[in-house]
Coordinates of C-alpha atoms and ligand atoms in Angstrom, one line a residue:
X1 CA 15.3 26.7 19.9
X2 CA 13.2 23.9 18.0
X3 CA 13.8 25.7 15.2
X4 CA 16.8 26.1 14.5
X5 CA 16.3 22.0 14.5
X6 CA 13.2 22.0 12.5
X7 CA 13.3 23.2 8.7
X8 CA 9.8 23.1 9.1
X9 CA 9.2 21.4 5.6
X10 CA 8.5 17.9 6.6
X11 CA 8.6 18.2 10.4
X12 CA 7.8 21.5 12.2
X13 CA 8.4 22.8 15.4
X14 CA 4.8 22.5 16.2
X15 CA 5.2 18.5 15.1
X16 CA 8.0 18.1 17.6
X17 CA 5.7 19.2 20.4
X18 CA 2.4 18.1 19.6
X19 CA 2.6 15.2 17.4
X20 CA 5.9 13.6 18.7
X21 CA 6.7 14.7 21.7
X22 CA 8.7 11.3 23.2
X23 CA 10.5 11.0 20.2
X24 CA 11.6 14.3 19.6
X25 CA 14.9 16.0 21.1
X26 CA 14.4 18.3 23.9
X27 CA 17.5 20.4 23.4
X28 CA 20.2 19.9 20.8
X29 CA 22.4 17.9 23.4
X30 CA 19.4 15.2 24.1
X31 CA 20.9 12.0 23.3
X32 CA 19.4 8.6 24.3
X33 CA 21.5 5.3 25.1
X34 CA 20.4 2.2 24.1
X35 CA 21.7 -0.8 26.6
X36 CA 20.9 -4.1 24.7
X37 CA 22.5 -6.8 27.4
X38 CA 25.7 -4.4 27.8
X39 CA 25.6 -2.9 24.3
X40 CA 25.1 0.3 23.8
X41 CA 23.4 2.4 20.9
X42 CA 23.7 6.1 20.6
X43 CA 27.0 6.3 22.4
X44 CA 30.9 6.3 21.0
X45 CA 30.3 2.7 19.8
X46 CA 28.8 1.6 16.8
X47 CA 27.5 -1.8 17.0
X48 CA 27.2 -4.0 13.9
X49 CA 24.5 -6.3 12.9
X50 CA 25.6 -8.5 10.4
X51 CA 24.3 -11.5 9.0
X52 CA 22.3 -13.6 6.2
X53 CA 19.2 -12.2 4.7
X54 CA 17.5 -15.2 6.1
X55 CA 18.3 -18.0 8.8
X56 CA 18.4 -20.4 5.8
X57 CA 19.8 -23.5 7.9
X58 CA 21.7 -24.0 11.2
X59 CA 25.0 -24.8 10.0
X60 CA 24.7 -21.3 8.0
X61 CA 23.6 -19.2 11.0
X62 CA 25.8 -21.5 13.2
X63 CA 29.0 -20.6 10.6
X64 CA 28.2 -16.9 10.0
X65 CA 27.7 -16.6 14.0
X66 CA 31.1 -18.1 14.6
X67 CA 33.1 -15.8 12.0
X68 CA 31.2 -12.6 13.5
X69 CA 32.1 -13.3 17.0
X70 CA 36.0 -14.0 16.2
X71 CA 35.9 -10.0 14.5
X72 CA 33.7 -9.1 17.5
X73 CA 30.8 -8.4 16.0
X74 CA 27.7 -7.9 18.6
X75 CA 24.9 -9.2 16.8
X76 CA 23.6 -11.6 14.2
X77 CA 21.4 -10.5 11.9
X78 CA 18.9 -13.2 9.9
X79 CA 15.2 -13.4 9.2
X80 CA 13.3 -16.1 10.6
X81 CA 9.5 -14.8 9.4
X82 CA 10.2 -12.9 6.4
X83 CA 8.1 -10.4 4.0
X84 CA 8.9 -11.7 0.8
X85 CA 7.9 -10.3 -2.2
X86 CA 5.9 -12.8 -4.1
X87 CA 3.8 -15.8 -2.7
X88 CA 5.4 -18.6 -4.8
X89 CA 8.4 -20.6 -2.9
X90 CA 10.9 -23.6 -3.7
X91 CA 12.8 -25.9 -1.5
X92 CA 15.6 -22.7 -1.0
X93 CA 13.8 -19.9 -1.0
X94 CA 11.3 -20.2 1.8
X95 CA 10.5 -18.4 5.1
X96 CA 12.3 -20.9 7.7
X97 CA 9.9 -19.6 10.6
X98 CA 10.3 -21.6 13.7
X99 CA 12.9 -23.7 12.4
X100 CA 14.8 -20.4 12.1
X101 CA 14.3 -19.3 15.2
X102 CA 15.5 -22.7 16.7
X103 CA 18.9 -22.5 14.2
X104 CA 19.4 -18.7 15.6
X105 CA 18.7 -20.4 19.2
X106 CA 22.0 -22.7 18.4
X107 CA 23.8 -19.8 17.2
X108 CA 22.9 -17.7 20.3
X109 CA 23.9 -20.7 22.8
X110 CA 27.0 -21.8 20.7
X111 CA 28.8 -18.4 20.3
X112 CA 27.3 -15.7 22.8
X113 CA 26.5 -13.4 20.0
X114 CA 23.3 -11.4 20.4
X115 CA 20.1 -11.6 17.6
X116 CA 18.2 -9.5 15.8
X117 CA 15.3 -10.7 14.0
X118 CA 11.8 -9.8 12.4
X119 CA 9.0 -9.8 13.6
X120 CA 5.8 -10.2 11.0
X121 CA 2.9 -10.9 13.3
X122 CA 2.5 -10.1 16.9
X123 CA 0.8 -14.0 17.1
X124 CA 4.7 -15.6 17.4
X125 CA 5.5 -12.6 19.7
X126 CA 6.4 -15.2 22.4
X127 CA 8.3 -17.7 20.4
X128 CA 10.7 -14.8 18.8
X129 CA 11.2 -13.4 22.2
X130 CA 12.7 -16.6 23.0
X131 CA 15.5 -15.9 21.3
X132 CA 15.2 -12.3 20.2
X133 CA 17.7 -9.6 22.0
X134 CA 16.4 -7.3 19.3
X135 CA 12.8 -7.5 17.8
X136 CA 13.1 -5.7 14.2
X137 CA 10.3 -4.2 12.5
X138 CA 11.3 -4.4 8.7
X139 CA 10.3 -1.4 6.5
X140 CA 7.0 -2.8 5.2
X141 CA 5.1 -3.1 9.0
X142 CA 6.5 0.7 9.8
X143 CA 3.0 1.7 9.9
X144 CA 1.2 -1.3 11.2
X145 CA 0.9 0.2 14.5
X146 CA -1.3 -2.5 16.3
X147 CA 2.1 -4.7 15.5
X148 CA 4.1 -1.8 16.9
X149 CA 2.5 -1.6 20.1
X150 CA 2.6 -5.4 20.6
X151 CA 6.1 -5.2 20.2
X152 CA 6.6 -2.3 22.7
X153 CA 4.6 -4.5 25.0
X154 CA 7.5 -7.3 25.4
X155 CA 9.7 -4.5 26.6
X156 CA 12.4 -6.2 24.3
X157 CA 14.7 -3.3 22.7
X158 CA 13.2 -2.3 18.8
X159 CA 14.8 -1.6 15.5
X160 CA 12.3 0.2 13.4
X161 CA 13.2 0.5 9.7
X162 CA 12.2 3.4 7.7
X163 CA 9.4 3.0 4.9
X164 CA 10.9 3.1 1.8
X165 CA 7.7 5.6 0.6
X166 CA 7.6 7.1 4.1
X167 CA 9.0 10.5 5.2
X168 CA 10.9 11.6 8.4
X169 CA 7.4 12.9 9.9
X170 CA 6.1 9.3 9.5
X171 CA 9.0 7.6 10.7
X172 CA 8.8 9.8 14.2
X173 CA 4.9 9.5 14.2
X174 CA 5.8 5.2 14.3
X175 CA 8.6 6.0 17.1
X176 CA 5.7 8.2 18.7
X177 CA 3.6 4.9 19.0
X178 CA 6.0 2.0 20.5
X179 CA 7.6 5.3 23.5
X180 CA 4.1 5.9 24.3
X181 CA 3.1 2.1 24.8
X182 CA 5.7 2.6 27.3
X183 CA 9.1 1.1 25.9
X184 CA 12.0 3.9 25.5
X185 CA 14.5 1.1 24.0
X186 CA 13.8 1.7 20.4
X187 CA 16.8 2.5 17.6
X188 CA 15.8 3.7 14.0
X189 CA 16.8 2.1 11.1
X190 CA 17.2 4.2 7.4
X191 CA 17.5 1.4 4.5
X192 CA 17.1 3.3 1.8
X193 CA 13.7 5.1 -0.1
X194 CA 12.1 4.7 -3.4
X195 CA 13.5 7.0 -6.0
X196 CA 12.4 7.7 -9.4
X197 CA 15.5 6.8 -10.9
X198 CA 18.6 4.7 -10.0
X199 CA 21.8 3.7 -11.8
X200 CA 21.3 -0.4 -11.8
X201 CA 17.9 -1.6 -12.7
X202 CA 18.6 -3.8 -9.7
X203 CA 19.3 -1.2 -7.0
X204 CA 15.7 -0.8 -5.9
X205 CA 16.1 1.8 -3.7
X206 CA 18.1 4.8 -2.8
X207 CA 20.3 5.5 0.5
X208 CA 19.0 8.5 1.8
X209 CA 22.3 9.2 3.9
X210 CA 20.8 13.2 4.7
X211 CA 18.5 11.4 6.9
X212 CA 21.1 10.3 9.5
X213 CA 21.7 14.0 10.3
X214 CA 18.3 15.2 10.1
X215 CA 16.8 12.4 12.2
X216 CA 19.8 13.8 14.3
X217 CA 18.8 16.8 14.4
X218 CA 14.9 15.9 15.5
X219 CA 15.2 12.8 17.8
X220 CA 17.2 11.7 20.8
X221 CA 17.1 8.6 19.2
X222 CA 20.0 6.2 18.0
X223 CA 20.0 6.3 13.9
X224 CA 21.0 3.0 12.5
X225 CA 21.6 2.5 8.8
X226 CA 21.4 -0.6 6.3
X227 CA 22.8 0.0 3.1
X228 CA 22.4 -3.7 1.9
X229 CA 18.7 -3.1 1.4
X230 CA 19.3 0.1 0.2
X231 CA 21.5 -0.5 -2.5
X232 CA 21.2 -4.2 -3.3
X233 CA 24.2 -4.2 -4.9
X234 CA 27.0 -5.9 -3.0
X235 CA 29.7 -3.6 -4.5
X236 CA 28.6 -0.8 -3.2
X237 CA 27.4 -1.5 0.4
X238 CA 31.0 -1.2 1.1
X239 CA 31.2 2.2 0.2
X240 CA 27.4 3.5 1.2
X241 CA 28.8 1.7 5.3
X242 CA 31.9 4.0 5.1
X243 CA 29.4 7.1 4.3
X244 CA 26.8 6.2 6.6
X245 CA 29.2 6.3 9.2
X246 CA 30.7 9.7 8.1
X247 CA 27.4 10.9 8.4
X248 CA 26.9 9.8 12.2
X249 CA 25.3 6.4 12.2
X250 CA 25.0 5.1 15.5
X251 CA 24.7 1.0 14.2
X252 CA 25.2 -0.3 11.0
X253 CA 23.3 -3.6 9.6
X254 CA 25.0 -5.4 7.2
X255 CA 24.2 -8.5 5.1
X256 CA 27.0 -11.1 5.7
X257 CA 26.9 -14.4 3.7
X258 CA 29.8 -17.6 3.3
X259 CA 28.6 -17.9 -0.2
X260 CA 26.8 -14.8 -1.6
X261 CA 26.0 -15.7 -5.0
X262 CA 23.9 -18.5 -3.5
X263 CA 22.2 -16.9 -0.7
X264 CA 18.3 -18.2 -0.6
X265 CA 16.9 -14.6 -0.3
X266 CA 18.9 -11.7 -1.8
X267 CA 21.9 -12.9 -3.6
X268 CA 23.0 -9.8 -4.9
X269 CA 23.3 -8.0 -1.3
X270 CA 25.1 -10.5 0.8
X271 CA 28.9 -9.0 0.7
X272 CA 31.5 -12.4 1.2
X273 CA 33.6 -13.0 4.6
X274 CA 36.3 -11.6 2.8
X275 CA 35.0 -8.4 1.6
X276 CA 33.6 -8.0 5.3
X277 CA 36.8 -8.1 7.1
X278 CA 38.1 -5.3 4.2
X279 CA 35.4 -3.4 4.8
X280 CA 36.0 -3.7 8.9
X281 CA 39.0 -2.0 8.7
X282 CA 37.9 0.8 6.2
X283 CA 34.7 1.2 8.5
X284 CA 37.0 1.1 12.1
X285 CA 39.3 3.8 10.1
X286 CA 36.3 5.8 9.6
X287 CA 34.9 5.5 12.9
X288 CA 38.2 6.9 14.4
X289 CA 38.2 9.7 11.8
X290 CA 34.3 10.7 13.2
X291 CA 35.8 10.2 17.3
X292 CA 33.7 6.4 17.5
X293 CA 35.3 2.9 17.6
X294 CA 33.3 0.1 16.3
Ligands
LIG1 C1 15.5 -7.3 6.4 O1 16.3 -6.6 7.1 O2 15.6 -8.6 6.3 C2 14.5 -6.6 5.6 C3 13.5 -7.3 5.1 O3 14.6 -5.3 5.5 P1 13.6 -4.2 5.1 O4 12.4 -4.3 6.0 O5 14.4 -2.9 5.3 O6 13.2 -4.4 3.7
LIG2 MN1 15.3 -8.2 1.3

C-alpha cells in the first residue's frame, strides 16, 4: 500500500498519484536502472563521480581524469558553466565555459572516462552535449523547469540536485517534469539543505542523509548523494561518503582535486588524491557491508 510508503507529512499518498505519478514507486519492489553507456545507476554498483569543482585548465582535468581511471572511477565530475555566488571574478576564479568543455573533451578522448557537467542555460544545450554523458542540473536551477524540460529534450541521462530550501515534494514535482517531457534516464542527487545552525561557520549546509531512504521509499528512482557540497569541509566528506552509502546511495559525487588548498572554486571541499584512495577503500568496505561493490 502507498501508505505504508507515504508518512503523509510532506508527500501523501494522494501526491504519489496525482501530482507525481512517473516519478513515484509503484510497489515497494519498483526500482529503475539507469544505463549511462554501460553504467548502471540503481543497481548493485555504485558509480562514483569525482572530480574538480570546476574544469579550471586542461592539464587539471587531463591529470584528475588520468588518476580516476587508474582506481576505476566511471566519471569525471567538473563544472564548465558554473553558478557562482558573487558576480566579481579574477584571473583563477572564473567560469571556464567553452574552454572547459573543450579541456573535459581532452579528458574524455585521452582516458575513456565518462563526464558529468552543468548545465546553466538551455542556449549551450548543443555544445555541452558534445561532450556531456551526464547533463547535471545543480541545486540552484531545481526549479527552473523551462531549463528542465530542455534538458529532458536531448534525451541525454540527468542528475538533478536537490534544492538546498526545497523539500522531498518539490524535488519529485522537478523529477515529475523532465519523465513527463519524455526522458526516464534521470538520477537524483541530495547535497545537503539549509539548516538553522551548523557546527563550522563554513559548512553551509547540512547532509540530509534520511532523505536517501525516504526518497527510497517514494521513487523508483536512483538516489545519488554529494556530501562535498553538503558539508564543505574536506574532513568530513570522508565520513558523510561512508554514511551516505550505509544509508543506500545508489552514486556518490565527490570533489577530487591534485592540490586542494588551491582549487579556483571551493578550496575547502576538494579532498587530496591521497585522502581519496583512503577513502576508496573505507567506501568499497562499506559497500560490501550494505551487499553493493563500487
Ligand atoms: C556542483 O556540483 O558543482 C554544484 C554547483 O553543486 P550544487 O548545485 O549542488 O550547489
Ligand atoms: Mn560549489
Amino acid at each position: 500500500m502507498i501508505e505504508n510508503r507515504a508518512p503523509g507529512k510532506d508527500v501523501t499518498a494522494k501526491d504519489l498519484l496525482e501530482k507525481f505519478p512517473l516519478t513515484a514507486k509503484k510497489d515497494l519492489s519498483h526500482k529503475s536502472l539507469i544505463n549511462v553507456n554501460g553504467v548502471i545507476f540503481g543497481g548493485k554498483k555504485i558509480p562514483l563521480m569525482c572530480g574538480p569543482n570546476m574544469a579550471e585548465s586542461e592539464e587539471l582535468v587531463v591529470d584528475v581524469a588520468r588518476f580516476l581511471r587508474r582506481h576505476n572511477v566511471d566519471f569525471l565530475r567538473a563544472g564548465a558553466f558554473k553558478p557562482l555566488s558573487f558576480p566579481y571574478r579574477s584571473p583563477n576564479y572564473t567560469e571556464t565555459r567553452h574552454a572547459g568543455l573543450r579541456f573535459l573533451k581532452s579528458a574524455k578522448q585521452e582516458t575513456g572516462i565518462q563526464i558529468i557537467t552543468e548545465v546553466m542555460e538551455a542556449k549551450y544545450l548543443d555544445d555541452i552535449c558534445g561532450v556531456a554523458d551526464v547533463l547535471q542540473i545543480g541545486a540552484r536551477n531545481m526549479q527552473n523547469y523551462p531549463l528542465l524540460i530542455d534538458c529532458a529534450k536531448t534525451g541525454f541521462p540527468i542528475m538533478l540536485k536537490r534544492h538546498f530550501g526545497c523539500s522531498l515534494r518539490d524535488l519529485l514535482g522537478a523529477a515529475e517534469y523532465i519523465l513527463n517531457s519524455g526522458n526516464q534516464r534521470l538520477i537524483l542527487c541530495e547535497r545537503g539543505v539549509v539548516a538553522p545552525h551548523t557546527h563550522r561557520d563554513s559548512s553551509r549546509f547540512l547532509l540530509d542523509l534520511q532523505a536517501v531512504p525516504a526518497l527510497h521509499e517514494l521513487t523508483h528512482l536512483p538516489i545519488a548523494v554529494d556530501p562535498s557540497h553538503a558539508c564543505f569541509w574536506r574532513h568530513w566528506v570522508g565520513p558523510l561518503a561512508c554514511a551516505s552509502v550505509a544509508v543506500g546511495a545508489d552514486a556518490l559525487m565527490l570533489e577530487v582535486h591534485p592540490d586542494p588548498e588551491n582549487a579556483a572554486v571551493d578550496p575547502l571541499q576538494a579532498i587530496s588524491y591521497e585522502d581519496f584512495e583512503q577513502l576508496r577503500n573505507k567506501i568499497q568496505n562499506i559497500s560490501l557491508a550494505m551487499d553493493r561493490v563500487i
